[in-house]
PDB file of C-alpha atoms in Angstrom:
ATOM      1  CA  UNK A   1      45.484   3.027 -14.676  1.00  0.00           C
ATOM      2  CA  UNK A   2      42.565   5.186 -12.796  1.00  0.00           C
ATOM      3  CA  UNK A   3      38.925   4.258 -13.699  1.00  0.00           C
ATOM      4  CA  UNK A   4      37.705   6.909 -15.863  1.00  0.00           C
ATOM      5  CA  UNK A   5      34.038   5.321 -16.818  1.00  0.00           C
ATOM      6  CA  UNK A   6      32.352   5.859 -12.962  1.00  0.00           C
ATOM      7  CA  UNK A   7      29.948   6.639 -14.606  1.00  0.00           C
ATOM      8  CA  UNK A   8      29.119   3.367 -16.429  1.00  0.00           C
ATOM      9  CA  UNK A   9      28.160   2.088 -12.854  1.00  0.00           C
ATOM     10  CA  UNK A  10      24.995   1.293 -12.761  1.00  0.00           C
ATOM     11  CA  UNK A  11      23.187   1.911  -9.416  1.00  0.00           C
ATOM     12  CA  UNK A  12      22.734  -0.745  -7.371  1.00  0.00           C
ATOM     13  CA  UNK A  13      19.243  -2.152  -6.572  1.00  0.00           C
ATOM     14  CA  UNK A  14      18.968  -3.662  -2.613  1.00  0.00           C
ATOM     15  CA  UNK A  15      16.509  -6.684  -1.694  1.00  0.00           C
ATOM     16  CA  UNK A  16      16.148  -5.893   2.165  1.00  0.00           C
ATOM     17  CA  UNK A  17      15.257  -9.850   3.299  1.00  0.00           C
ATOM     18  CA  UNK A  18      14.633  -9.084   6.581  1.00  0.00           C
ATOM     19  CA  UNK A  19      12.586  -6.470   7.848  1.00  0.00           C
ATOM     20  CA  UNK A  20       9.592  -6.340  10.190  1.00  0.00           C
ATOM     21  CA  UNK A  21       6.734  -4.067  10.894  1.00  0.00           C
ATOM     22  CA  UNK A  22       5.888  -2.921  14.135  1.00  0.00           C
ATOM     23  CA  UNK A  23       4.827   0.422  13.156  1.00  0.00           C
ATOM     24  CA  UNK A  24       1.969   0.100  16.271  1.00  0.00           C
ATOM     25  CA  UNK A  25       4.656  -0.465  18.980  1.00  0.00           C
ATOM     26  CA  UNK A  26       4.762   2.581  21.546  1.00  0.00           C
ATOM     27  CA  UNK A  27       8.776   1.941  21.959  1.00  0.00           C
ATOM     28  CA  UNK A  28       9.130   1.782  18.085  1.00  0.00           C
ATOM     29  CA  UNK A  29       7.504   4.956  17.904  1.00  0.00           C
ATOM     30  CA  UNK A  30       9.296   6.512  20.730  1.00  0.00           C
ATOM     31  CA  UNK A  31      12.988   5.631  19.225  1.00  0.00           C
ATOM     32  CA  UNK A  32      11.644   6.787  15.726  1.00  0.00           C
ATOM     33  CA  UNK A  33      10.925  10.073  16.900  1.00  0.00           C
ATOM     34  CA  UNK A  34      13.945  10.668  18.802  1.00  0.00           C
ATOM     35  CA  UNK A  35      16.095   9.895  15.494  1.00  0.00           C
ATOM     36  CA  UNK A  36      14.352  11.699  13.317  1.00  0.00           C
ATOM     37  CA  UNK A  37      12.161   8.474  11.093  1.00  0.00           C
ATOM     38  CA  UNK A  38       9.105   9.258   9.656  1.00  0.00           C
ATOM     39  CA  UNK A  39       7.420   5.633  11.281  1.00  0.00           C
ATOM     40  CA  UNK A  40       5.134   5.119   9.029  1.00  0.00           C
ATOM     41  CA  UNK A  41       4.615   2.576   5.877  1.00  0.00           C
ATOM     42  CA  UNK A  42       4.722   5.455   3.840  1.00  0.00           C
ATOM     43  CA  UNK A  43       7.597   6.888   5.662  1.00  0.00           C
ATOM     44  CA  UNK A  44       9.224   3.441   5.557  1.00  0.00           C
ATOM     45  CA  UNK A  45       8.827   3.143   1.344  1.00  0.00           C
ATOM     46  CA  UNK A  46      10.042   6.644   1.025  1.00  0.00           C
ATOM     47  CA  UNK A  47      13.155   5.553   2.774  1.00  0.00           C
ATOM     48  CA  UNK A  48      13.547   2.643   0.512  1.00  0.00           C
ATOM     49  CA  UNK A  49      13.718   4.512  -2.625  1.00  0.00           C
ATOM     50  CA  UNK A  50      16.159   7.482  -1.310  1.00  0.00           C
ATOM     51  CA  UNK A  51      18.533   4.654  -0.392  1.00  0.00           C
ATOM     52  CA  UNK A  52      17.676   2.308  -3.634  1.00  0.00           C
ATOM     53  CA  UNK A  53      15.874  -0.818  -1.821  1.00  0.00           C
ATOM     54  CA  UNK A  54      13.027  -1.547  -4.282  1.00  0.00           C
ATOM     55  CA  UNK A  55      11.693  -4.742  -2.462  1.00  0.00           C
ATOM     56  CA  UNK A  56      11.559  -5.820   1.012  1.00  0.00           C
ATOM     57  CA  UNK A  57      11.087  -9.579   2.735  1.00  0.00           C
ATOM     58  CA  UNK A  58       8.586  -8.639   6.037  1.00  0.00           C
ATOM     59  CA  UNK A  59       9.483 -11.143   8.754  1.00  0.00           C
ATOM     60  CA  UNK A  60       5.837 -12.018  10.424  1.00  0.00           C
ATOM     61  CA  UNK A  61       6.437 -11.646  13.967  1.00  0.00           C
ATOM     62  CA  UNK A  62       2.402 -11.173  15.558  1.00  0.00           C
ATOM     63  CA  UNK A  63       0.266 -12.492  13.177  1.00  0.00           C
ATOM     64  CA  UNK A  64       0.922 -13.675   9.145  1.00  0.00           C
ATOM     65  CA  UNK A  65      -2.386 -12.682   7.904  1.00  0.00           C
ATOM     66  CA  UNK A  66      -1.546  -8.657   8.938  1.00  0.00           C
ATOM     67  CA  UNK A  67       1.819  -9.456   7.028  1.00  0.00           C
ATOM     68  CA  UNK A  68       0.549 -10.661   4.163  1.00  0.00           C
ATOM     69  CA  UNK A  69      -2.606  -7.967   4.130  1.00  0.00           C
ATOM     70  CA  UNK A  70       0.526  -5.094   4.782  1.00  0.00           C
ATOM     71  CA  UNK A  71       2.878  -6.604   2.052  1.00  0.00           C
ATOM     72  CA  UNK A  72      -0.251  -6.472  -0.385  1.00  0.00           C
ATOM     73  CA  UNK A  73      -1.680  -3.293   0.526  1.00  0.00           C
ATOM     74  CA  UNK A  74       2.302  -1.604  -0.297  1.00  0.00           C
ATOM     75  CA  UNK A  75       2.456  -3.821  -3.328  1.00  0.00           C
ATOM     76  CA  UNK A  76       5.105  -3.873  -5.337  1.00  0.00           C
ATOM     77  CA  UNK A  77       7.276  -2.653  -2.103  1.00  0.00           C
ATOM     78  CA  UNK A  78       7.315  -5.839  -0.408  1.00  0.00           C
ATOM     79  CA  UNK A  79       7.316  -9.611  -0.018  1.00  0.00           C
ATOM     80  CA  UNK A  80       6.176 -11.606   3.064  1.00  0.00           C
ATOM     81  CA  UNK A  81       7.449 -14.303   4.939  1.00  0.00           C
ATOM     82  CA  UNK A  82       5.486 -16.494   7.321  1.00  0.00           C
ATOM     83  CA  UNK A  83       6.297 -17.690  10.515  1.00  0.00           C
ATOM     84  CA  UNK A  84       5.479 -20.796  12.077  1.00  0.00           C
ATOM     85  CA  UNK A  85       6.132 -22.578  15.817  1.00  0.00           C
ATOM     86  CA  UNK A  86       6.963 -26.472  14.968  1.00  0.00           C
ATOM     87  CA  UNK A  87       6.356 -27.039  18.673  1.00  0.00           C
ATOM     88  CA  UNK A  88       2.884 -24.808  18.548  1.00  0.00           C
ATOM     89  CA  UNK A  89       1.597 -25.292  15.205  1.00  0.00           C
ATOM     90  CA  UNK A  90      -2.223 -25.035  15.343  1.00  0.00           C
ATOM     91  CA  UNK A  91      -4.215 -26.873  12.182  1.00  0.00           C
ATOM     92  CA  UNK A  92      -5.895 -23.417  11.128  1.00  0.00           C
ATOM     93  CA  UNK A  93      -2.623 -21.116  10.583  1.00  0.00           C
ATOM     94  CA  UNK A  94      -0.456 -24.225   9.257  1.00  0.00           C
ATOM     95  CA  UNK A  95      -3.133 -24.459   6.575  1.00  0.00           C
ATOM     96  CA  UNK A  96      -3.668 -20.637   6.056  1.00  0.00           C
ATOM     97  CA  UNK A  97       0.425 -20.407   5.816  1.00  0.00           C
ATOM     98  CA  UNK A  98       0.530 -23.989   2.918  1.00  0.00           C
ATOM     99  CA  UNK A  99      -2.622 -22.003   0.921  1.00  0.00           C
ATOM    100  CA  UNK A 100      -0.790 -19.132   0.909  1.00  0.00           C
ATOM    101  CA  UNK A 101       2.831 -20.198   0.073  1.00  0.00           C
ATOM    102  CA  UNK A 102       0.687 -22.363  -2.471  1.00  0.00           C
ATOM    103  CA  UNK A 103      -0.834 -19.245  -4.562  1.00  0.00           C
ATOM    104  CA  UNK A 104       2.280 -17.547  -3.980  1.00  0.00           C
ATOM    105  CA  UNK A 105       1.237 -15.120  -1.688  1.00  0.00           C
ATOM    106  CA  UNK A 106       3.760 -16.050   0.608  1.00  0.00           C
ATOM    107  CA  UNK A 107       7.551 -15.758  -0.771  1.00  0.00           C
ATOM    108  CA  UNK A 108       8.851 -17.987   2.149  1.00  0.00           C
ATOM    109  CA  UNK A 109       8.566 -19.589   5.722  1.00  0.00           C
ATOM    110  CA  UNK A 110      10.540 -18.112   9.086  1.00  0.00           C
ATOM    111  CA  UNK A 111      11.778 -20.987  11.140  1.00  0.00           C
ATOM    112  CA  UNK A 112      13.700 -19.433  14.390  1.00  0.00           C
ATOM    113  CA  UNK A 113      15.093 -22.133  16.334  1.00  0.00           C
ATOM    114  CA  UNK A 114      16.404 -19.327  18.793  1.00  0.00           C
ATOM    115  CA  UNK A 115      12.899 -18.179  19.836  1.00  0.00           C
ATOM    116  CA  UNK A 116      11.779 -21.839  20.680  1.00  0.00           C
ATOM    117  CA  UNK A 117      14.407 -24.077  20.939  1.00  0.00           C
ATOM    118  CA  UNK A 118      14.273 -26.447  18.172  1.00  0.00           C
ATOM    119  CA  UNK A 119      16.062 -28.233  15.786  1.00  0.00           C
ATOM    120  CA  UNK A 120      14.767 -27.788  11.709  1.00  0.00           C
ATOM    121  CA  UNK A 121      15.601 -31.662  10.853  1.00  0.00           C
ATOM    122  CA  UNK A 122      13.798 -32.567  14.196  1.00  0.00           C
ATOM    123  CA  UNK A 123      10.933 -34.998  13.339  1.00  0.00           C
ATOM    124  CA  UNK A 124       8.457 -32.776  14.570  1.00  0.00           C
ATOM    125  CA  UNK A 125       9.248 -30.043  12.052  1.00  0.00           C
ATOM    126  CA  UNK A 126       8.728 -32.496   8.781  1.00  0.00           C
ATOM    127  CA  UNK A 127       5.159 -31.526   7.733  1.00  0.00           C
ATOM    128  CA  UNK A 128       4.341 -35.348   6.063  1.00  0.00           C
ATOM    129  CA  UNK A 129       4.052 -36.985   9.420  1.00  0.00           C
ATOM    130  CA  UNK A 130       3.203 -33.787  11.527  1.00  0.00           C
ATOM    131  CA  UNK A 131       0.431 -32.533   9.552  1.00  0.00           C
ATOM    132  CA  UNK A 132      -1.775 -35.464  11.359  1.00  0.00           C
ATOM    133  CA  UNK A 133      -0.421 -34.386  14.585  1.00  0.00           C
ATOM    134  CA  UNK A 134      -1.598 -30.938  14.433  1.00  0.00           C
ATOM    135  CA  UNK A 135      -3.496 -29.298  17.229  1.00  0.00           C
ATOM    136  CA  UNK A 136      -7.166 -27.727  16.404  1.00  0.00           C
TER     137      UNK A 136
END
């Protein structure tokens, strides 16, 4: 028997998790152009709701505070995630990243092993005994 009741589908609602925001980048802006994106924020959330993504996860690639200022300045249109270097981890950002995932203005941590070459159940990377390690 065919499906008669298409029309009882409801639309689907996308979580992007994994985005970033280099809207700044000459190259970015170059390869935009040439395809035809409008490569802006406001370009980018107009995209989003043509093709039913209501929330995005930004990936912090630069710098977490513009992440987390971007993600709440397009509020409700996206999350962001932090990112942190176990082998680099300076006192001021680990704390600005653990008050932030604290109030819940940070919806998760990026941890890219590729970028730096570690292992996440190295010793280094549990917080308990590195947070008295940590560099000024």
């Amino acid at each position: 028997m065919l499906f008669r009741s298409v029309k009882l589908v409801k639309k689907q609602r996308i979580f992007d998790c994994h985005i970033h925001i280099h809207f700044d980048l000459e190259r970015s802006k170059k390869y935009a152009k040439q395809i035809g994106i409008d490569f802006t924020p406001e370009g980018l959330i107009k995209d989003m709701k043509r093709h039913n993504v209501v929330k995005a996860l930004i990936m912090s690639t630069f710098s977490n505070k513009f992440t987390l200022e971007f993600a709440e300045k397009y509020s409700p249109h996206f999350l962001s995630a932090a990112t942190l270097n176990p082998l680099d981890l300076k006192k001021k950002e680990f704390e600005f990243v653990k008050a932030n995932l604290s109030n819940k203005r940070f919806s998760a941590i990026k941890l890219y092993p590729g970028y730096v070459q570690f292992y996440p159940y190295e010793k280094k990377c549990r917080s308990e005994e590195h947070t008295s390690e940590l560099q000024s």
